Coordinates of N, CA and C and ligand atoms in Angstrom, one line a residue:
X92 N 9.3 1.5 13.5 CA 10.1 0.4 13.9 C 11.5 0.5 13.2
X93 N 12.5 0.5 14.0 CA 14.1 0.9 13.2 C 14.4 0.0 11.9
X94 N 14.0 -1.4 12.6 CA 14.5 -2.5 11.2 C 13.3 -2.6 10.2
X95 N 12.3 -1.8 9.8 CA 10.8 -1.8 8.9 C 11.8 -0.9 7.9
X96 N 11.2 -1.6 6.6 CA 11.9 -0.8 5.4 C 10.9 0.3 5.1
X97 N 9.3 0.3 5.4 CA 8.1 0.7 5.1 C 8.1 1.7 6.1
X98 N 8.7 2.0 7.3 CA 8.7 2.6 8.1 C 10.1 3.9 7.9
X99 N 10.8 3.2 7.4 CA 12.3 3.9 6.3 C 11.8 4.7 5.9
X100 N 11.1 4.2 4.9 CA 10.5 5.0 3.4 C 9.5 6.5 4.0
X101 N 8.4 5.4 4.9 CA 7.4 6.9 5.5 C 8.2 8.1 5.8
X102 N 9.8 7.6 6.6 CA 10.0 8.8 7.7 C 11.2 9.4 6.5
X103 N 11.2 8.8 5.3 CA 12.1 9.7 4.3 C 13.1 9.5 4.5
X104 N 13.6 8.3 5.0 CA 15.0 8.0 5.1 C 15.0 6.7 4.0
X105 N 14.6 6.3 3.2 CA 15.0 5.3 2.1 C 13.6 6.0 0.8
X106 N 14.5 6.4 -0.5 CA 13.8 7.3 -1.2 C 12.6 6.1 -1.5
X107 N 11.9 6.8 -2.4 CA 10.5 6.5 -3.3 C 9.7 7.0 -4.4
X108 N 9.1 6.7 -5.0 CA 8.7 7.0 -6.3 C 6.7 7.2 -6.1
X109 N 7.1 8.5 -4.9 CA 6.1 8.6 -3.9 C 4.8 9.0 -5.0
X110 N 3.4 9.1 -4.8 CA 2.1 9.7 -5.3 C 1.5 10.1 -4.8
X111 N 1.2 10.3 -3.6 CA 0.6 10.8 -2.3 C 1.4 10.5 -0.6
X112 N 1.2 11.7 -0.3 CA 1.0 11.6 1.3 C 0.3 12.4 2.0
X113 N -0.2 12.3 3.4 CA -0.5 13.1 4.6 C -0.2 12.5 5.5
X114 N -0.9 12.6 6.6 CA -0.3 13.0 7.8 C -0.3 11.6 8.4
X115 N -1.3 10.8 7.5 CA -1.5 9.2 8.3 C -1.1 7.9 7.7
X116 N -0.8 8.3 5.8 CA -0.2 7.5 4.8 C 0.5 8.2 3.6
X117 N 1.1 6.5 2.9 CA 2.2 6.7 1.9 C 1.3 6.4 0.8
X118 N 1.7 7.2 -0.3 CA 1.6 5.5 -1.1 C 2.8 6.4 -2.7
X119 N 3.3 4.8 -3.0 CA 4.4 5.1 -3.9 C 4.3 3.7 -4.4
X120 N 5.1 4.2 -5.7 CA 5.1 3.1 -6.8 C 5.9 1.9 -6.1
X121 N 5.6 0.6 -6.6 CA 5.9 -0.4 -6.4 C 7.5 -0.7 -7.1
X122 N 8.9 -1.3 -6.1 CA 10.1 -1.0 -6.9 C 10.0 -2.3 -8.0
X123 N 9.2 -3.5 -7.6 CA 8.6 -5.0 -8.8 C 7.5 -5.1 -9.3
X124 N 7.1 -4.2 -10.3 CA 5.8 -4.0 -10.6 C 4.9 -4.9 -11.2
X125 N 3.9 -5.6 -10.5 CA 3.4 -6.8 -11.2 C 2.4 -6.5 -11.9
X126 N 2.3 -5.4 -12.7 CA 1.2 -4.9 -13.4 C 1.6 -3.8 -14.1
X127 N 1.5 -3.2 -15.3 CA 2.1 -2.0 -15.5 C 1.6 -0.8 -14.8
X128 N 0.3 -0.6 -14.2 CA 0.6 0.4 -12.7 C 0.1 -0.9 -11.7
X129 N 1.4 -0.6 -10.6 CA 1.2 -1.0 -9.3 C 1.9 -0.4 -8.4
X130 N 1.3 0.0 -7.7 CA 1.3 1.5 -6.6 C 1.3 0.6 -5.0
X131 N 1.8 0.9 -3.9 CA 1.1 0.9 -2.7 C 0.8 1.6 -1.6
X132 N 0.0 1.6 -0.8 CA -0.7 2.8 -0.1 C -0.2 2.1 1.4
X133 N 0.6 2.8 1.8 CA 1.1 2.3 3.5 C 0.4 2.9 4.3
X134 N 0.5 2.4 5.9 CA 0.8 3.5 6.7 C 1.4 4.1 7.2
X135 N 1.4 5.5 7.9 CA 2.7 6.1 8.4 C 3.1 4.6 10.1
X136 N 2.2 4.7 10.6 CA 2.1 3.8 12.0 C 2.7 2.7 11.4
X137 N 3.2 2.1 12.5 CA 3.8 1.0 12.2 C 2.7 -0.2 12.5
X138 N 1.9 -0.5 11.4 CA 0.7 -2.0 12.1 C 1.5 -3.2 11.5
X139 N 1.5 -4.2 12.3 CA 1.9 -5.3 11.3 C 1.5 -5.7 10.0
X140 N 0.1 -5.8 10.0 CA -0.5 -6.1 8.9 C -1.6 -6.4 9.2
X141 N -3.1 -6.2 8.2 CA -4.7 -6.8 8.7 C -5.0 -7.3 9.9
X142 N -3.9 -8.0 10.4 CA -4.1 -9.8 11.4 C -4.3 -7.9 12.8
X143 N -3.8 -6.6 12.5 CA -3.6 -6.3 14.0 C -4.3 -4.5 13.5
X144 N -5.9 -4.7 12.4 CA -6.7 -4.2 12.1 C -7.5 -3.6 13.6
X145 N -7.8 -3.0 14.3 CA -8.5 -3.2 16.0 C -9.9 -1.8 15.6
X146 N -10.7 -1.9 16.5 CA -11.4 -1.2 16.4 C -10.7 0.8 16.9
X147 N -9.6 0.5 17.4 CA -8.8 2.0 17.5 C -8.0 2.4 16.1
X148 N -7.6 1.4 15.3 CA -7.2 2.1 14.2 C -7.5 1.8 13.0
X149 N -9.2 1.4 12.9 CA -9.7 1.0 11.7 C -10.1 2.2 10.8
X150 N -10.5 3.4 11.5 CA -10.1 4.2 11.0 C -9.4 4.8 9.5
X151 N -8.4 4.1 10.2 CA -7.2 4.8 8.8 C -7.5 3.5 7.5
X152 N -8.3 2.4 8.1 CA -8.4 1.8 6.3 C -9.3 2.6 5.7
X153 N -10.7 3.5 6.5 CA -11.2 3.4 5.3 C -10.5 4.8 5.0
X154 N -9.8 6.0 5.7 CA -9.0 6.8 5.0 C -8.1 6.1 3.7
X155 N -7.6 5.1 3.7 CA -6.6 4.4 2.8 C -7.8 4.1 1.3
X156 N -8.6 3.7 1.6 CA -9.6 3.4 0.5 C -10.0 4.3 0.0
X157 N -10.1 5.9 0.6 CA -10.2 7.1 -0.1 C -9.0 7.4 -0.7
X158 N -8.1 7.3 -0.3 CA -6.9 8.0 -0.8 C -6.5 7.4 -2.5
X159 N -7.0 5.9 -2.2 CA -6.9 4.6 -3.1 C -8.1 5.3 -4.1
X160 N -9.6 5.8 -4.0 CA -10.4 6.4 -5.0 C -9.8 7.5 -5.3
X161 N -9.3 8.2 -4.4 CA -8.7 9.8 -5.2 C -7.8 9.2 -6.3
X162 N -6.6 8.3 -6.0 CA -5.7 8.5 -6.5 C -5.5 7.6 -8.1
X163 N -6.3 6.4 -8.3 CA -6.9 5.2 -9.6 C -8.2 6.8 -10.2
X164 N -9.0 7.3 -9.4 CA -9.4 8.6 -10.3 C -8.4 9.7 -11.7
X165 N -7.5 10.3 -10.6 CA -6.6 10.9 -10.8 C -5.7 10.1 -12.0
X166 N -5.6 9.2 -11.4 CA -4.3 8.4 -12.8 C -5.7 7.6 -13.9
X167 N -6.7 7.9 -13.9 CA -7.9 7.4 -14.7 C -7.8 6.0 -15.1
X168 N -8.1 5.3 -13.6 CA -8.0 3.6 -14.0 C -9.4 3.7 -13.6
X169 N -10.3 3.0 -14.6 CA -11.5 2.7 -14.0 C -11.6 1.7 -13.9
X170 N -10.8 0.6 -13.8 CA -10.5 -1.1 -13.8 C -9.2 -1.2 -11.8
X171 N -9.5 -1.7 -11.3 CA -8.1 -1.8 -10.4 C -8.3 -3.3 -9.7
X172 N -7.6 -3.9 -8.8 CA -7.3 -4.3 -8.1 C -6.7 -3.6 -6.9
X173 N -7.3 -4.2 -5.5 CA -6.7 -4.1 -4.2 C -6.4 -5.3 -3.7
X174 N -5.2 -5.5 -2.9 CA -5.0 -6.4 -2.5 C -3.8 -6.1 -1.2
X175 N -4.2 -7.1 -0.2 CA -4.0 -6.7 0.9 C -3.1 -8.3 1.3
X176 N -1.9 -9.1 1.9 CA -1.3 -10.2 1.7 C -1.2 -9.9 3.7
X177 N -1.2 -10.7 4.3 CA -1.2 -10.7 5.7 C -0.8 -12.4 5.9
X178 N 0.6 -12.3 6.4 CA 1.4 -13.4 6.5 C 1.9 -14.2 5.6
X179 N 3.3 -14.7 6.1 CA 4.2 -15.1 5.0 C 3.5 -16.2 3.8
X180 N 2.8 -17.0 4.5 CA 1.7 -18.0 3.2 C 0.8 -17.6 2.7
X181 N 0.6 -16.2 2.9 CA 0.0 -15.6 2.1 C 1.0 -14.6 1.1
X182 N 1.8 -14.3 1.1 CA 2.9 -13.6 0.3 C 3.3 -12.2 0.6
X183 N 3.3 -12.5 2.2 CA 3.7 -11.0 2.6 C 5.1 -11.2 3.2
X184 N 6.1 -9.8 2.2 CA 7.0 -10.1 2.8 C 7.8 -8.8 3.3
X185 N 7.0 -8.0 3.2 CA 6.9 -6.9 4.5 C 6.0 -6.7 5.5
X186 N 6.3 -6.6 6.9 CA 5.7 -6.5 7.4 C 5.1 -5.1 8.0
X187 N 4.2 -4.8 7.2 CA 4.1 -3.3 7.9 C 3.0 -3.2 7.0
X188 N 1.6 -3.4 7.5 CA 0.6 -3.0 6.6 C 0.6 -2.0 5.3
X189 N 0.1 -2.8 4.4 CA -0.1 -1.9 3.0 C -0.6 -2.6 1.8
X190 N -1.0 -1.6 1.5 CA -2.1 -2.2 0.0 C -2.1 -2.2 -1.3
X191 N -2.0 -3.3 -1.8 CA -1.2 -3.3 -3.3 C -2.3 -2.7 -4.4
X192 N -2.5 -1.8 -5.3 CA -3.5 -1.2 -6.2 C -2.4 -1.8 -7.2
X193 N -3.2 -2.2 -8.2 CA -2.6 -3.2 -9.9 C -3.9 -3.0 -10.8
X194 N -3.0 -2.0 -12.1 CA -4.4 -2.1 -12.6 C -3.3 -1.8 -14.2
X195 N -4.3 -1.8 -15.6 CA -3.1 -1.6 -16.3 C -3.3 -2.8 -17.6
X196 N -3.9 -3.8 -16.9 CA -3.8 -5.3 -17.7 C -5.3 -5.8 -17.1
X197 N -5.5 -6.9 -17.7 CA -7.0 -7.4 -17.5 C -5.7 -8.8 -16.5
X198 N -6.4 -8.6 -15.3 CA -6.2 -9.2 -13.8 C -6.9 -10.7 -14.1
X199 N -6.0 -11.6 -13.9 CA -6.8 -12.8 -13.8 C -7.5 -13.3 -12.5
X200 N -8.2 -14.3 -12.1 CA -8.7 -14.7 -11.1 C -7.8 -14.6 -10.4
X201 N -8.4 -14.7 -8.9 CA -7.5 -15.1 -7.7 C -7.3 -15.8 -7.5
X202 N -6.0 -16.0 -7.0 CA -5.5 -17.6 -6.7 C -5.0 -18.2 -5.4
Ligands
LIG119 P1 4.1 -8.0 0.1 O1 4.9 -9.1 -0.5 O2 2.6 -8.2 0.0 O3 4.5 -7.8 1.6 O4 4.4 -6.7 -0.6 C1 5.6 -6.0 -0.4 C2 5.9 -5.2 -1.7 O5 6.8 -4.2 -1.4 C3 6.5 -6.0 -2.9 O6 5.6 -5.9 -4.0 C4 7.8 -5.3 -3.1 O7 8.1 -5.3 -4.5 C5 7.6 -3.9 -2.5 N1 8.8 -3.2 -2.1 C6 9.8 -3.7 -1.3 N2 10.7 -2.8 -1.1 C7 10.3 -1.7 -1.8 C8 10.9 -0.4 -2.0 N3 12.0 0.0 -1.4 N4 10.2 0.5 -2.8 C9 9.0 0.1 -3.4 N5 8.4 -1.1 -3.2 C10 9.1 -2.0 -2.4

Protein backbone atom coordinates (compact mmCIF):
# COMPACT_ATOMS: atom_id res chain seq x y z
CA UNK A 1 0.00 0.00 0.00
CA UNK A 2 1.82 3.40 -1.22
CA UNK A 3 0.59 5.47 2.03
CA UNK A 4 1.67 2.24 4.72
CA UNK A 5 4.91 3.32 6.48
CA UNK A 6 5.30 -0.69 7.33
CA UNK A 7 4.97 -1.43 3.81
CA UNK A 8 7.93 1.54 3.13
CA UNK A 9 10.12 -0.12 5.45
CA UNK A 10 9.40 -3.98 3.95
CA UNK A 11 10.13 -2.75 0.32
CA UNK A 12 13.46 -0.78 1.67
CA UNK A 13 12.30 2.45 0.91
CA UNK A 14 12.26 3.96 4.60
CA UNK A 15 15.49 2.56 6.47
CA UNK A 16 15.43 0.20 9.74
CA UNK A 17 17.26 -1.15 12.38
CA UNK A 18 16.37 -4.46 10.70
CA UNK A 19 17.05 -8.36 12.59
CA UNK A 20 15.57 -10.61 10.33
CA UNK A 21 14.00 -11.07 7.03
CA UNK A 22 12.70 -13.53 4.27
CA UNK A 23 10.66 -13.72 1.77
CA UNK A 24 7.24 -13.35 3.80
CA UNK A 25 8.48 -10.97 7.01
CA UNK A 26 10.33 -8.05 8.73
CA UNK A 27 11.18 -7.64 11.82
CA UNK A 28 13.36 -4.57 13.21
CA UNK A 29 13.81 -2.68 16.16
CA UNK A 30 11.15 -0.56 17.45
CA UNK A 31 12.13 3.53 16.60
CA UNK A 32 10.01 4.11 20.75
CA UNK A 33 11.14 1.37 22.64
CA UNK A 34 8.85 0.48 25.45
CA UNK A 35 11.16 -1.95 26.88
CA UNK A 36 14.79 -2.06 26.69
CA UNK A 37 14.44 -4.83 23.78
CA UNK A 38 11.42 -4.11 21.71
CA UNK A 39 11.61 -5.52 18.26
CA UNK A 40 8.72 -5.96 15.71
CA UNK A 41 8.02 -8.77 13.38
CA UNK A 42 5.83 -7.47 10.21
CA UNK A 43 4.60 -8.71 7.27
CA UNK A 44 5.90 -8.31 3.88
CA UNK A 45 1.84 -8.39 2.60
CA UNK A 46 0.03 -5.72 3.31
CA UNK A 47 -2.88 -7.22 6.12
CA UNK A 48 -4.53 -4.65 8.07
CA UNK A 49 -4.24 -6.15 11.14
CA UNK A 50 -5.57 -9.60 13.23
CA UNK A 51 -9.40 -8.23 12.52
CA UNK A 52 -8.29 -9.57 8.50
CA UNK A 53 -6.31 -12.95 9.94
CA UNK A 54 -8.48 -15.60 7.16
CA UNK A 55 -7.90 -19.08 6.82
CA UNK A 56 -5.59 -18.24 3.32
CA UNK A 57 -3.06 -16.32 5.22
CA UNK A 58 -2.95 -17.76 8.61
CA UNK A 59 -0.23 -19.41 7.56
CA UNK A 60 2.29 -16.67 7.95
CA UNK A 61 1.34 -16.20 11.84
CA UNK A 62 2.55 -19.21 12.79
CA UNK A 63 5.71 -18.55 10.40
CA UNK A 64 5.93 -15.09 12.52
CA UNK A 65 5.95 -17.10 15.90
CA UNK A 66 8.87 -19.07 14.53
CA UNK A 67 10.83 -16.36 13.41
CA UNK A 68 9.72 -14.62 17.01
CA UNK A 69 11.39 -18.26 18.81
CA UNK A 70 14.50 -18.12 16.46
CA UNK A 71 15.01 -14.66 17.07
CA UNK A 72 14.27 -13.97 21.65
CA UNK A 73 16.61 -17.48 21.27
CA UNK A 74 19.32 -15.85 19.38
CA UNK A 75 19.24 -12.46 21.38
CA UNK A 76 18.86 -15.08 24.71
CA UNK A 77 15.61 -13.62 26.23
CA UNK A 78 14.11 -16.37 28.03
CA UNK A 79 11.34 -14.00 29.48
CA UNK A 80 9.32 -11.98 26.39
CA UNK A 81 6.24 -10.58 25.68
CA UNK A 82 3.99 -10.71 22.39
CA UNK A 83 1.70 -8.49 21.71
CA UNK A 84 -0.41 -7.89 18.82
CA UNK A 85 -2.87 -4.16 19.10
CA UNK A 86 -5.71 -4.41 16.25
CA UNK A 87 -7.62 -1.08 16.17
CA UNK A 88 -7.24 2.34 17.19
CA UNK A 89 -8.88 1.57 21.00
CA UNK A 90 -6.81 -0.81 21.18
CA UNK A 91 -3.48 1.18 20.45
CA UNK A 92 -2.79 0.52 17.03
CA UNK A 93 -1.53 3.15 15.17
CA UNK A 94 -0.20 1.41 12.25
CA UNK A 95 -2.09 -0.18 10.24
CA UNK A 96 -0.37 -3.07 8.77
CA UNK A 97 -0.17 -6.07 10.90
CA UNK A 98 2.72 -6.70 13.28
CA UNK A 99 3.96 -7.91 16.48
CA UNK A 100 5.41 -6.23 19.24
CA UNK A 101 8.27 -8.72 21.14
CA UNK A 102 9.36 -6.55 24.74
CA UNK A 103 11.42 -8.26 26.85
CA UNK A 104 14.36 -6.74 28.92
CA UNK A 105 12.37 -5.72 32.25
CA UNK A 106 9.90 -7.69 34.42
CA UNK A 107 6.42 -6.76 32.25
CA UNK A 108 3.59 -5.82 34.36
CA UNK A 109 0.05 -7.08 33.97
CA UNK A 110 -2.10 -6.38 31.21
CA UNK A 111 -4.03 -3.67 31.01
P1 LIG B 1 1.04 0.01 17.16
O1 LIG B 1 0.85 1.30 17.92
O2 LIG B 1 0.67 -1.22 17.94
O3 LIG B 1 0.36 0.10 15.82
O4 LIG B 1 2.60 -0.12 16.92
C1 LIG B 1 3.28 0.63 15.97
C2 LIG B 1 4.70 0.70 16.42
O5 LIG B 1 5.48 1.08 15.30
C3 LIG B 1 4.97 1.73 17.53
O6 LIG B 1 5.52 1.07 18.66
C4 LIG B 1 5.96 2.69 16.88
O7 LIG B 1 6.94 3.17 17.78
C5 LIG B 1 6.56 1.85 15.78
N1 LIG B 1 7.09 2.58 14.64
C6 LIG B 1 6.47 3.54 13.92
N2 LIG B 1 7.28 3.98 12.92
C7 LIG B 1 8.42 3.25 13.01
C8 LIG B 1 9.64 3.22 12.27
N3 LIG B 1 9.84 4.03 11.22
N4 LIG B 1 10.61 2.36 12.65
C9 LIG B 1 10.42 1.54 13.72
N5 LIG B 1 9.28 1.51 14.45
C10 LIG B 1 8.30 2.36 14.11
Amino acid sequence: MSDCIFCKIAAGDIPSNKLYEDDRVLAFYDIEPKAPVHFLVITKEHIKGACEITGENSALIAHIFEVIAKLTAELKLDAFRVITNCGAQAGQSVFHLHFHVLSGRILGEMG
